[in-house]
JSON list of C-alpha atoms in Angstrom, two decimals:
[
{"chain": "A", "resi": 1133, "resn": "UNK", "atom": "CA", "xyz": [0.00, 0.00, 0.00]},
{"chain": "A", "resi": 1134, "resn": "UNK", "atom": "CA", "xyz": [1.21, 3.77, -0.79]},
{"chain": "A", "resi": 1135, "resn": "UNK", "atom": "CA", "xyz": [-0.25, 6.67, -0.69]},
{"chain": "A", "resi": 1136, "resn": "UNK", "atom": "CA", "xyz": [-0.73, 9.13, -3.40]},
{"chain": "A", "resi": 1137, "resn": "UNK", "atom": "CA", "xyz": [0.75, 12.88, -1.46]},
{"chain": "A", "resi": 1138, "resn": "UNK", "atom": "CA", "xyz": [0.46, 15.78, -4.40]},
{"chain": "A", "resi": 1139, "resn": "UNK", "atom": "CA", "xyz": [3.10, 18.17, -3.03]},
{"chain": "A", "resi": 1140, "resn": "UNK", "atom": "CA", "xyz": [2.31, 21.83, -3.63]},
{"chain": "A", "resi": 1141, "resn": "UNK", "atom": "CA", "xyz": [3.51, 24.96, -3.20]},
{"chain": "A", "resi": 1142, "resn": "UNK", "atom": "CA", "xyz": [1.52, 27.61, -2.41]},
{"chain": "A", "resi": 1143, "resn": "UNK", "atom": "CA", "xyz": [-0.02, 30.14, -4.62]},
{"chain": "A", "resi": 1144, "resn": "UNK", "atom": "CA", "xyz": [2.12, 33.82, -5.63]},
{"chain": "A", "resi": 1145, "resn": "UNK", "atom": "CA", "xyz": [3.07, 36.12, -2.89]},
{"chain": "A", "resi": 1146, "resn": "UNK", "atom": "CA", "xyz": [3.95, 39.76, -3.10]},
{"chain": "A", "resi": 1147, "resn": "UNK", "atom": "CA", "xyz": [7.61, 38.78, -2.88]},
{"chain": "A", "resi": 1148, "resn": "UNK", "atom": "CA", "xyz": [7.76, 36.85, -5.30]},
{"chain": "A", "resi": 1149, "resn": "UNK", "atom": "CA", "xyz": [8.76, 39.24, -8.51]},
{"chain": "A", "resi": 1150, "resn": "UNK", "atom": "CA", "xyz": [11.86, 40.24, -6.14]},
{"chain": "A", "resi": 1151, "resn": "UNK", "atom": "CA", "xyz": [12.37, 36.80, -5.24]},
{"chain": "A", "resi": 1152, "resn": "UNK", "atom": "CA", "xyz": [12.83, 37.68, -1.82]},
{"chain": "A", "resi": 1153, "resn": "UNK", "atom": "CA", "xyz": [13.32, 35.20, 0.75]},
{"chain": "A", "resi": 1154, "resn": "UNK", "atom": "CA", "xyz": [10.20, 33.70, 2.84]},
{"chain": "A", "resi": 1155, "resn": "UNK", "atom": "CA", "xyz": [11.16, 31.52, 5.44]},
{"chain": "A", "resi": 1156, "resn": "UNK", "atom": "CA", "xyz": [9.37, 30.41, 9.04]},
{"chain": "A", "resi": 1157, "resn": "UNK", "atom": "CA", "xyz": [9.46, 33.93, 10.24]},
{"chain": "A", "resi": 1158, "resn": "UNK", "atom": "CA", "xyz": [8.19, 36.00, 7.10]},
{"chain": "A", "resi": 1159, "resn": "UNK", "atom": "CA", "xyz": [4.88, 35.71, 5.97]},
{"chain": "A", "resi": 1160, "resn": "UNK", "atom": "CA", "xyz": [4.18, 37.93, 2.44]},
{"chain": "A", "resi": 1161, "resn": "UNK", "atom": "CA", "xyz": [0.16, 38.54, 1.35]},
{"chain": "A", "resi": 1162, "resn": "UNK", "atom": "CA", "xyz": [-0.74, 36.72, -1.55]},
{"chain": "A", "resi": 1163, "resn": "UNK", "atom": "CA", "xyz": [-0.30, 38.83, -4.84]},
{"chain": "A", "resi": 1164, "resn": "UNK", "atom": "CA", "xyz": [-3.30, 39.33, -7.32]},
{"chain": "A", "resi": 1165, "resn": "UNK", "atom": "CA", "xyz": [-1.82, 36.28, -9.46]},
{"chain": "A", "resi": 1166, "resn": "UNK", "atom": "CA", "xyz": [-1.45, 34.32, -6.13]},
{"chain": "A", "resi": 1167, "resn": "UNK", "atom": "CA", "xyz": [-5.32, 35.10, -5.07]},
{"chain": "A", "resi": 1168, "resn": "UNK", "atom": "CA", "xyz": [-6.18, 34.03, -8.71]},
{"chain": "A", "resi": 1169, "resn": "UNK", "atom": "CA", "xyz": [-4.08, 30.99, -8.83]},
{"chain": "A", "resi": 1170, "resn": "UNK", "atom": "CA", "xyz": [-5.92, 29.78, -5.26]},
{"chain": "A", "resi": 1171, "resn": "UNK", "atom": "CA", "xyz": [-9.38, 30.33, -7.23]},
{"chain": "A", "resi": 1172, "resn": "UNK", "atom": "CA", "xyz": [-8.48, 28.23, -10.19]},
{"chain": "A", "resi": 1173, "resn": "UNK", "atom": "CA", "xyz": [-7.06, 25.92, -7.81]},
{"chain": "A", "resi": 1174, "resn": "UNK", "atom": "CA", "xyz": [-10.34, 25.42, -6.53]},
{"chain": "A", "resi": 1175, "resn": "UNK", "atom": "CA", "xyz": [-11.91, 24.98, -9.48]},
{"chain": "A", "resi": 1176, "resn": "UNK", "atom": "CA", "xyz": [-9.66, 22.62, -10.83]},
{"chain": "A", "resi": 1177, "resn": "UNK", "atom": "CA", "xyz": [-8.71, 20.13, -7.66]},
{"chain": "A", "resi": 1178, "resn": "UNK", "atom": "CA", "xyz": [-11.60, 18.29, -7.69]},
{"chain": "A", "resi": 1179, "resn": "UNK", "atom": "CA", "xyz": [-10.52, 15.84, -10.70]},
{"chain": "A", "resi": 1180, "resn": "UNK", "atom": "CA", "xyz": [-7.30, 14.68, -8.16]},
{"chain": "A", "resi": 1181, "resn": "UNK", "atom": "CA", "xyz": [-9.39, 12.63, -6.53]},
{"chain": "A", "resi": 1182, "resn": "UNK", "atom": "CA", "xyz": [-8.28, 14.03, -3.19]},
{"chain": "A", "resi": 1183, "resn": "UNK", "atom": "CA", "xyz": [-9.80, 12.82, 0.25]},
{"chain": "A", "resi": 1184, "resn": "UNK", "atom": "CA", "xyz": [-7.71, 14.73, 2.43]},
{"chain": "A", "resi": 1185, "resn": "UNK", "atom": "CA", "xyz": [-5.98, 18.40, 2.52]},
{"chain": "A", "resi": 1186, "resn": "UNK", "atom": "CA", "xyz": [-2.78, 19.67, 4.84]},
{"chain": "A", "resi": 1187, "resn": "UNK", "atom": "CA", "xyz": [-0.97, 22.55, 4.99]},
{"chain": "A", "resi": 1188, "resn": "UNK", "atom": "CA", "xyz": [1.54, 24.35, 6.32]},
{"chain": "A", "resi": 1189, "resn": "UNK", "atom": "CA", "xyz": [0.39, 26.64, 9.69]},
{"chain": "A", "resi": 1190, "resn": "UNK", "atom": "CA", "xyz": [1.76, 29.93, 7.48]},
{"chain": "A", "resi": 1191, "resn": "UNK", "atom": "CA", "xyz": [-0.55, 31.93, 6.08]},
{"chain": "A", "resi": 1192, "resn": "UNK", "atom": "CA", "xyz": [0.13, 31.71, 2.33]},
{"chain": "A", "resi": 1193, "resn": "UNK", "atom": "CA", "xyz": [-0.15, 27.98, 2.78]},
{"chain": "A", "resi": 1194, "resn": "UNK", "atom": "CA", "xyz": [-3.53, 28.47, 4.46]},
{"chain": "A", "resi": 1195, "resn": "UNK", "atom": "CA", "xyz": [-4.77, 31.05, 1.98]},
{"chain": "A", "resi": 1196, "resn": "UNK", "atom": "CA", "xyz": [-3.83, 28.65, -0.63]},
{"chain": "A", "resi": 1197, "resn": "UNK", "atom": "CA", "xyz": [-5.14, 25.09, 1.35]},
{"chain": "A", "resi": 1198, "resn": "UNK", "atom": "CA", "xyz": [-8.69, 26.38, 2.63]},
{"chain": "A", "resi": 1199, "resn": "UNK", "atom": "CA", "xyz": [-10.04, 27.15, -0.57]},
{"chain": "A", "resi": 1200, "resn": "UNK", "atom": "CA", "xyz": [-9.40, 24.04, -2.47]},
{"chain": "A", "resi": 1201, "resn": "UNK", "atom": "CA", "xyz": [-10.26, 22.12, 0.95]},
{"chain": "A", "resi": 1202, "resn": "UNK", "atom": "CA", "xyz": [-13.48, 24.24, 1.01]},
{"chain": "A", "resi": 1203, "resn": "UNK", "atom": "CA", "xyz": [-14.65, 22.76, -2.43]},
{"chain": "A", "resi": 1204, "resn": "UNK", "atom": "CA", "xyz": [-14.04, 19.72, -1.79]},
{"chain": "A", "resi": 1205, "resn": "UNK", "atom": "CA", "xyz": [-15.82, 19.54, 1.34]},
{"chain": "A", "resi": 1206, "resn": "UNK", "atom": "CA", "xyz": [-12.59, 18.14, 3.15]},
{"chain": "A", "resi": 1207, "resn": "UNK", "atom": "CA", "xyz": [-10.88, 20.22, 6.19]},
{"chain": "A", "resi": 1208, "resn": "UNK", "atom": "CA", "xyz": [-7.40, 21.54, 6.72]},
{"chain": "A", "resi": 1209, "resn": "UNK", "atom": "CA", "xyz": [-5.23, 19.42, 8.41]},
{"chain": "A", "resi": 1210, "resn": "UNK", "atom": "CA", "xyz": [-2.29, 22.15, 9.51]},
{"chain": "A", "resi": 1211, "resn": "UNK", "atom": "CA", "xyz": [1.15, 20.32, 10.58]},
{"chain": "A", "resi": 1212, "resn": "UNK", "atom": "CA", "xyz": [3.57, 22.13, 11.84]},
{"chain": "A", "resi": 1213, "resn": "UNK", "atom": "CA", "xyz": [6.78, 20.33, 10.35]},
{"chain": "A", "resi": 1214, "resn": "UNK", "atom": "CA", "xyz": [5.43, 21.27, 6.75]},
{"chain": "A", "resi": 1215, "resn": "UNK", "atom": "CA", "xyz": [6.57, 24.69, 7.48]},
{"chain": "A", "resi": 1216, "resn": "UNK", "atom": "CA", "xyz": [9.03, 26.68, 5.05]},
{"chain": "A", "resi": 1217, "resn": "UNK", "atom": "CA", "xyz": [12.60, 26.78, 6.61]},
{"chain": "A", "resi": 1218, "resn": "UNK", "atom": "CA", "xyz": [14.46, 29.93, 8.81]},
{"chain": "A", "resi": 1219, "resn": "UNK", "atom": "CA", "xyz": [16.55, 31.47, 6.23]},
{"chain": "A", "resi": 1220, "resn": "UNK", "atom": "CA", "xyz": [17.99, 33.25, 8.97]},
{"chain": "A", "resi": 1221, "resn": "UNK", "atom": "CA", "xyz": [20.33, 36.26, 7.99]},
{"chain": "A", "resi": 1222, "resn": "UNK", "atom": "CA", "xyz": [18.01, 36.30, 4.56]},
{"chain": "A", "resi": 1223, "resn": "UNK", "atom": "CA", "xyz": [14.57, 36.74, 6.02]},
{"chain": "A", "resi": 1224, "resn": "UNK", "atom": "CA", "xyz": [12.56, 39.47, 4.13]},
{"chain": "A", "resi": 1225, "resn": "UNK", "atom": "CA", "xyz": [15.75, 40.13, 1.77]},
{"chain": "A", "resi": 1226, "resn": "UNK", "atom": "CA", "xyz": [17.42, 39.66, -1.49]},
{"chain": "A", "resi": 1227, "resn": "UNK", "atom": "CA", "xyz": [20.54, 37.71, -2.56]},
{"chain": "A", "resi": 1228, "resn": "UNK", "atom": "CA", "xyz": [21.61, 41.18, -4.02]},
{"chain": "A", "resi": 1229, "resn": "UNK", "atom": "CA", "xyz": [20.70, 42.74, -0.18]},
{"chain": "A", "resi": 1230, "resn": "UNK", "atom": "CA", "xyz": [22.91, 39.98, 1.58]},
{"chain": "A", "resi": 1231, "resn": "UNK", "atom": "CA", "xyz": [26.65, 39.64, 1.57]},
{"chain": "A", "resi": 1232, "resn": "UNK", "atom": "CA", "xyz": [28.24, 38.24, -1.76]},
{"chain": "A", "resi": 1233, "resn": "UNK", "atom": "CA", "xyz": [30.37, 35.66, -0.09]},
{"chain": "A", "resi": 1234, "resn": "UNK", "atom": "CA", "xyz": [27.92, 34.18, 1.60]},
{"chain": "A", "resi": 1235, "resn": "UNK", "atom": "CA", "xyz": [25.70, 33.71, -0.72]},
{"chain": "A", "resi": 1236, "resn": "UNK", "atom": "CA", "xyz": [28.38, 32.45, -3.26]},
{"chain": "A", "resi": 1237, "resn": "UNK", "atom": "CA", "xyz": [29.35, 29.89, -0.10]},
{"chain": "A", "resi": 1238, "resn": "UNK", "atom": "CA", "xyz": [25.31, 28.98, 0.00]},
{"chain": "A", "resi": 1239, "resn": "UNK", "atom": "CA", "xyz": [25.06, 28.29, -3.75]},
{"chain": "A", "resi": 1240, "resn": "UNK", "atom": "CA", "xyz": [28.27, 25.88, -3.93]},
{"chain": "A", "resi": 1241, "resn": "UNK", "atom": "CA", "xyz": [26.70, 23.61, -0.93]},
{"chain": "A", "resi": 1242, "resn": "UNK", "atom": "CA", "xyz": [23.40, 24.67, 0.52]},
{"chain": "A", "resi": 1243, "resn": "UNK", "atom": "CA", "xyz": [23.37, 22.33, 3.52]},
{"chain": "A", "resi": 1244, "resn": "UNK", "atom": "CA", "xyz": [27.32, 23.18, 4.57]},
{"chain": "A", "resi": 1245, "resn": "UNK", "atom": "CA", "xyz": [26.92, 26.84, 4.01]},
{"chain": "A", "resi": 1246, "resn": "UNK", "atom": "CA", "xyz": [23.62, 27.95, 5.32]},
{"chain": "A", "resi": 1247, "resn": "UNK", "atom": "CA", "xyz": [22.60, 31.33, 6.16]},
{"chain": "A", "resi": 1248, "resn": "UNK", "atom": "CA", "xyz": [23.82, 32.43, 8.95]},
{"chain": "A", "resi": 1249, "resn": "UNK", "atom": "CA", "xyz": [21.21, 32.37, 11.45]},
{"chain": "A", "resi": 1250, "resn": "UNK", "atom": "CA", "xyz": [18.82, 29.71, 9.49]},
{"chain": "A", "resi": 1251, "resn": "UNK", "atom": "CA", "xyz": [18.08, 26.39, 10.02]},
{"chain": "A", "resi": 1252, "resn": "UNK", "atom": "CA", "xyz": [20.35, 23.60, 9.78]},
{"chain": "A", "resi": 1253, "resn": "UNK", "atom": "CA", "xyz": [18.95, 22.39, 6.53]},
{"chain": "A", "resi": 1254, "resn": "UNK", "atom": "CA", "xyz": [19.51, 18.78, 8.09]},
{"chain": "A", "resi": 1255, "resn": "UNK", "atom": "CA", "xyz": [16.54, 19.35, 10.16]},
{"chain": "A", "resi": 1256, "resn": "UNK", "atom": "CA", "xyz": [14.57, 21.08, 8.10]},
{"chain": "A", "resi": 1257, "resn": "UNK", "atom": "CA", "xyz": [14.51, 17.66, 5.94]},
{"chain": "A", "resi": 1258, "resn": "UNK", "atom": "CA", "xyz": [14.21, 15.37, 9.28]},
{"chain": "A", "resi": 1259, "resn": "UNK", "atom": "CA", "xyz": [10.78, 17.33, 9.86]},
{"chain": "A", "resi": 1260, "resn": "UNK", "atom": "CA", "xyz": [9.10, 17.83, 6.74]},
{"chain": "A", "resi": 1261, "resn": "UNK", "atom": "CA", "xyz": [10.11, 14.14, 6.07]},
{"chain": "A", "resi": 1262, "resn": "UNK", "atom": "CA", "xyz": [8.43, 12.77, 9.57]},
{"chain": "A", "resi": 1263, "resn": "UNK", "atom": "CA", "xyz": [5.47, 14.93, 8.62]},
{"chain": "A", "resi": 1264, "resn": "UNK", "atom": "CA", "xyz": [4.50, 13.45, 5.46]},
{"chain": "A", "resi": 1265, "resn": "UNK", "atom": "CA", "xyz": [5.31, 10.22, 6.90]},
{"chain": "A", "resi": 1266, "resn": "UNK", "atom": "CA", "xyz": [2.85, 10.48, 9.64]},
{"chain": "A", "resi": 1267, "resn": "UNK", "atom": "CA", "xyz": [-0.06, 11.81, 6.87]},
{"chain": "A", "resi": 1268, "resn": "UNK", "atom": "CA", "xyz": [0.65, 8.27, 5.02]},
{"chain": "A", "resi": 1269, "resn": "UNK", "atom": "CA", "xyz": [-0.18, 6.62, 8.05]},
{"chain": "A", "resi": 1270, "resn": "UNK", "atom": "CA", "xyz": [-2.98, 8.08, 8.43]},
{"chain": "A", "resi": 1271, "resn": "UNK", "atom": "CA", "xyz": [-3.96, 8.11, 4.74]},
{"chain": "A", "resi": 1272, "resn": "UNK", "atom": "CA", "xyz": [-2.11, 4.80, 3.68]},
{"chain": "A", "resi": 1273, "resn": "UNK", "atom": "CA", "xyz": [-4.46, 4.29, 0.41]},
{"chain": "A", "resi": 1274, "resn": "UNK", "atom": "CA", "xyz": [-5.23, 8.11, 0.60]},
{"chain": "A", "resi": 1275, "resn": "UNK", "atom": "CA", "xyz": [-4.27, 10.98, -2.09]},
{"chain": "A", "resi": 1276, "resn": "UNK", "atom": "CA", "xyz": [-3.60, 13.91, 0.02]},
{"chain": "A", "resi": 1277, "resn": "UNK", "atom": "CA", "xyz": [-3.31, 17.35, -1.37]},
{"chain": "A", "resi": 1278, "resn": "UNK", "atom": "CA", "xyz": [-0.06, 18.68, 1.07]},
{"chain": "A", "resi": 1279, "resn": "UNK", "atom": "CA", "xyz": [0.56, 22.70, 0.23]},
{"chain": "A", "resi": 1280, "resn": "UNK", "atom": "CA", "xyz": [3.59, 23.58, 1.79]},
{"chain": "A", "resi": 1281, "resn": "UNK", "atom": "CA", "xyz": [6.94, 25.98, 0.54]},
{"chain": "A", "resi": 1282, "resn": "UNK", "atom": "CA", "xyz": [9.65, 25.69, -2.02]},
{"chain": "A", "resi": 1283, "resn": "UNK", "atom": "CA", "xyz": [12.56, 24.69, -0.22]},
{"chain": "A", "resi": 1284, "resn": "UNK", "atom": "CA", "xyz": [11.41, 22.81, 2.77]},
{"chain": "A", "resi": 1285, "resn": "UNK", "atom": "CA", "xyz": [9.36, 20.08, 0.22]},
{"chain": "A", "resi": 1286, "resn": "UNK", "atom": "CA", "xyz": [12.76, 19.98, -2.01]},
{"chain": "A", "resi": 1287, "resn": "UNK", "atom": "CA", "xyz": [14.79, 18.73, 1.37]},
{"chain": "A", "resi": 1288, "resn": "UNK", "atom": "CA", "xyz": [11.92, 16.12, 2.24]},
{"chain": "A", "resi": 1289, "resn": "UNK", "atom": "CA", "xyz": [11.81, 14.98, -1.68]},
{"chain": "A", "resi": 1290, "resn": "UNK", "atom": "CA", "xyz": [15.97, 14.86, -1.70]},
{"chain": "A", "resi": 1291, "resn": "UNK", "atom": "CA", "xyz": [15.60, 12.58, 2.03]},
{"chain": "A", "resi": 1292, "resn": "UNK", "atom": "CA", "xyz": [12.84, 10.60, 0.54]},
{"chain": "A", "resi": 1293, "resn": "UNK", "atom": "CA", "xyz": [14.11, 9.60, -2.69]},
{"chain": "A", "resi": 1294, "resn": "UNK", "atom": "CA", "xyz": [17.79, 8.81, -1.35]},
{"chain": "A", "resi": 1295, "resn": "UNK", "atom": "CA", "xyz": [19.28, 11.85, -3.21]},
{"chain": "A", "resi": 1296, "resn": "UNK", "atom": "CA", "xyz": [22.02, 14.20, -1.36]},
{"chain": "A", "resi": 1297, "resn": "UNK", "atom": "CA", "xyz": [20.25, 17.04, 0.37]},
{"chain": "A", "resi": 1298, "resn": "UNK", "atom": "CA", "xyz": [23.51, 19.15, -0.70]},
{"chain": "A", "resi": 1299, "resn": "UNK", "atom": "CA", "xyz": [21.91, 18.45, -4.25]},
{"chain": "A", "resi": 1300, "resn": "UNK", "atom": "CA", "xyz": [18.16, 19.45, -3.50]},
{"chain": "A", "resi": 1301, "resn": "UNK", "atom": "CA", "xyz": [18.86, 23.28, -5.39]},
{"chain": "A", "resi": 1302, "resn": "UNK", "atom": "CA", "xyz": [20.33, 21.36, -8.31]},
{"chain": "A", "resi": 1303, "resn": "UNK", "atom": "CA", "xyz": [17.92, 18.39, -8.67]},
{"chain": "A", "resi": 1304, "resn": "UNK", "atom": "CA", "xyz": [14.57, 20.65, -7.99]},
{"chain": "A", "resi": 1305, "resn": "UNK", "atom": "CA", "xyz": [15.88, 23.92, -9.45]},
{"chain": "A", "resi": 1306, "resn": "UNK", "atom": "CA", "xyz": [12.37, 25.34, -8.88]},
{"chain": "A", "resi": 1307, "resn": "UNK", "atom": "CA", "xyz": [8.62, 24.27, -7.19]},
{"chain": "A", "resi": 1308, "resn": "UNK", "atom": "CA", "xyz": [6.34, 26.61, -9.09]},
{"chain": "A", "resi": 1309, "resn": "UNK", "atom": "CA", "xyz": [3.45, 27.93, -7.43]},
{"chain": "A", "resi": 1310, "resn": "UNK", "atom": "CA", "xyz": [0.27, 25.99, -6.88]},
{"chain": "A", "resi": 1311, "resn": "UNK", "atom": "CA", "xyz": [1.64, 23.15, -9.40]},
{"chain": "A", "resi": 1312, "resn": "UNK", "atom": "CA", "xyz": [1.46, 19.50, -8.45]},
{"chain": "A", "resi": 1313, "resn": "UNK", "atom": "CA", "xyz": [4.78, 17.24, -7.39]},
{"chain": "A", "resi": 1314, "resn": "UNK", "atom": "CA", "xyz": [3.11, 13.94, -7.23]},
{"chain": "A", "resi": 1315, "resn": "UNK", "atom": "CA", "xyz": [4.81, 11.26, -5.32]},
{"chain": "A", "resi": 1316, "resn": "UNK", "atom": "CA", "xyz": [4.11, 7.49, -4.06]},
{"chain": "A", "resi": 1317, "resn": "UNK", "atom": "CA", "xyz": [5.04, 7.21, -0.49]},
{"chain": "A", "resi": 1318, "resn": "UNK", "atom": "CA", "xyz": [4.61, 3.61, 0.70]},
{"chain": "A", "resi": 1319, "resn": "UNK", "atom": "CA", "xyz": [3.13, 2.96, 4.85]},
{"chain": "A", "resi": 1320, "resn": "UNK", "atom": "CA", "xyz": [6.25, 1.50, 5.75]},
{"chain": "A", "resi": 1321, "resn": "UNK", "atom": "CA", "xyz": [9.40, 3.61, 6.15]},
{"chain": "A", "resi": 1322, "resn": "UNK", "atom": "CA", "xyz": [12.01, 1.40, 4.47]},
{"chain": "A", "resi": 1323, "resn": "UNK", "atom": "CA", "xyz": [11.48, 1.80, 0.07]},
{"chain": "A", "resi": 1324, "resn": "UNK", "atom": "CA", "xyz": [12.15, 4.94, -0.76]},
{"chain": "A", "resi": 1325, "resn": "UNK", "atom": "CA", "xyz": [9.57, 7.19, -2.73]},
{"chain": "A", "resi": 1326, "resn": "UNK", "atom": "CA", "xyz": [8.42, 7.05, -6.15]},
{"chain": "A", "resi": 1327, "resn": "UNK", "atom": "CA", "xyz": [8.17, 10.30, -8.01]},
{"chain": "A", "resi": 1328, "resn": "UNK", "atom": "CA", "xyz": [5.53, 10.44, -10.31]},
{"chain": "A", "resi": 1329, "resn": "UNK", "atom": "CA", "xyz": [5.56, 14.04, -11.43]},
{"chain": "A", "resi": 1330, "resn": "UNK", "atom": "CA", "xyz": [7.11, 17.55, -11.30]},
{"chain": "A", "resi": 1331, "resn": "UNK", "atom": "CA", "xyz": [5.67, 20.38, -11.24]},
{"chain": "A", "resi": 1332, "resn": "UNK", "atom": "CA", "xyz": [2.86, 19.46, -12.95]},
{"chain": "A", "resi": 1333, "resn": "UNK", "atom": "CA", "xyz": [0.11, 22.64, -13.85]},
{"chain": "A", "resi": 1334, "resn": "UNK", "atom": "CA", "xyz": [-3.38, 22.59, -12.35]},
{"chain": "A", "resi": 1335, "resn": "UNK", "atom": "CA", "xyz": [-3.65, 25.66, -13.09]},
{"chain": "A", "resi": 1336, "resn": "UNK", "atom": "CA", "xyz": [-2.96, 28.64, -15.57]},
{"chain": "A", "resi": 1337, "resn": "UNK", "atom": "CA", "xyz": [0.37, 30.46, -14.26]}
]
């Protein structure tokens, strides 16, 4: 048995365009796209087959979740472990705001040279891993819409397929907004995951 988890990130923020970082402690308003990607979202989950939502506890998760949920008569499961990582020194700011050497040192190996400040990406894997774990045990034959953030569901994919988390930036250049990463997670914690599909459009962008 394996549950079917469709990964998501959630819909456009205002920081987006700037591509500013949005970690644990920053949480940006949806932009107009964003609040227009969560309504076609809505429109369009209903053909996944879904019987169960969860989200992230920030609020462009939420904003993103509730809707979709809402049509589908289903509630929001939030879990904290599905939230986006501390980017520490970075919070609210630019790689053009921040010092060039570390970000140079962050690009060559993400998970030796993190922000200073931000969480150990190690962790950040170990509980965004244990989280989706714990939703396939409680929806073993279940496909689970899971909206969460960029970087924390590239760690979990990177610890769950048996891929170097140094490598999840390279691997998973990008999770676009409010498109589905579809994976097979089976009950038992020994095979790894199967990846289905990557970022795969629900809706218009």
């Amino acid at each position: 048995m394996s549950a079917r988890l469709l990964l998501m990130r959630h819909a456009e923020t205002v920081w987006h365009r700037d591509n500013r970082y949005a970690g644990a402690r920053s949480d940006p308003d949806l932009s107009e796209a964003g609040w227009r990607q969560v309504a076609a979202l809505a429109n369009a989950v209903s053909a996944e087959g879904v019987t169960a939502v969860v989200s992230s506890p920030l609020r462009r998760a939420l904003r993103t979740a509730r809707p979709a949920a809402d049509a589908l008569g289903l509630p929001v499961r939030v879990m904290s472990g599905l939230r986006e990582v501390d980017f520490g020194a970075l919070e609210g700011r630019t790689r053009a705001e921040a010092d060039p050497e570390l970000v140079r040192a962050f690009v060559a190996d993400p998970v030796a040279h993190p922000f200073p400040g931000a969480e150990p990406p190690e962790s950040a894997a170990r509980r965004a891993t244990a989280a989706l774990r714990e939703i396939v045990a409680r929806h073993p034959d279940g496909t689970v819409l899971v909206v969460a953030h960029s970087t924390v569901l590239r760690l979990a994919l990177c610890a769950l397929l048996g891929l170097e988390l140094a490598m999840y930036r390279r691997v998973f250049p990008r999770f676009e907004n409010v498109a589905v990463t579809e994976v097979r997670l089976p009950a038992e914690p020994g095979p790894p995951a199967a990846l289905l599909s990557l970022n795969r459009p629900l809706v218009g962008h």
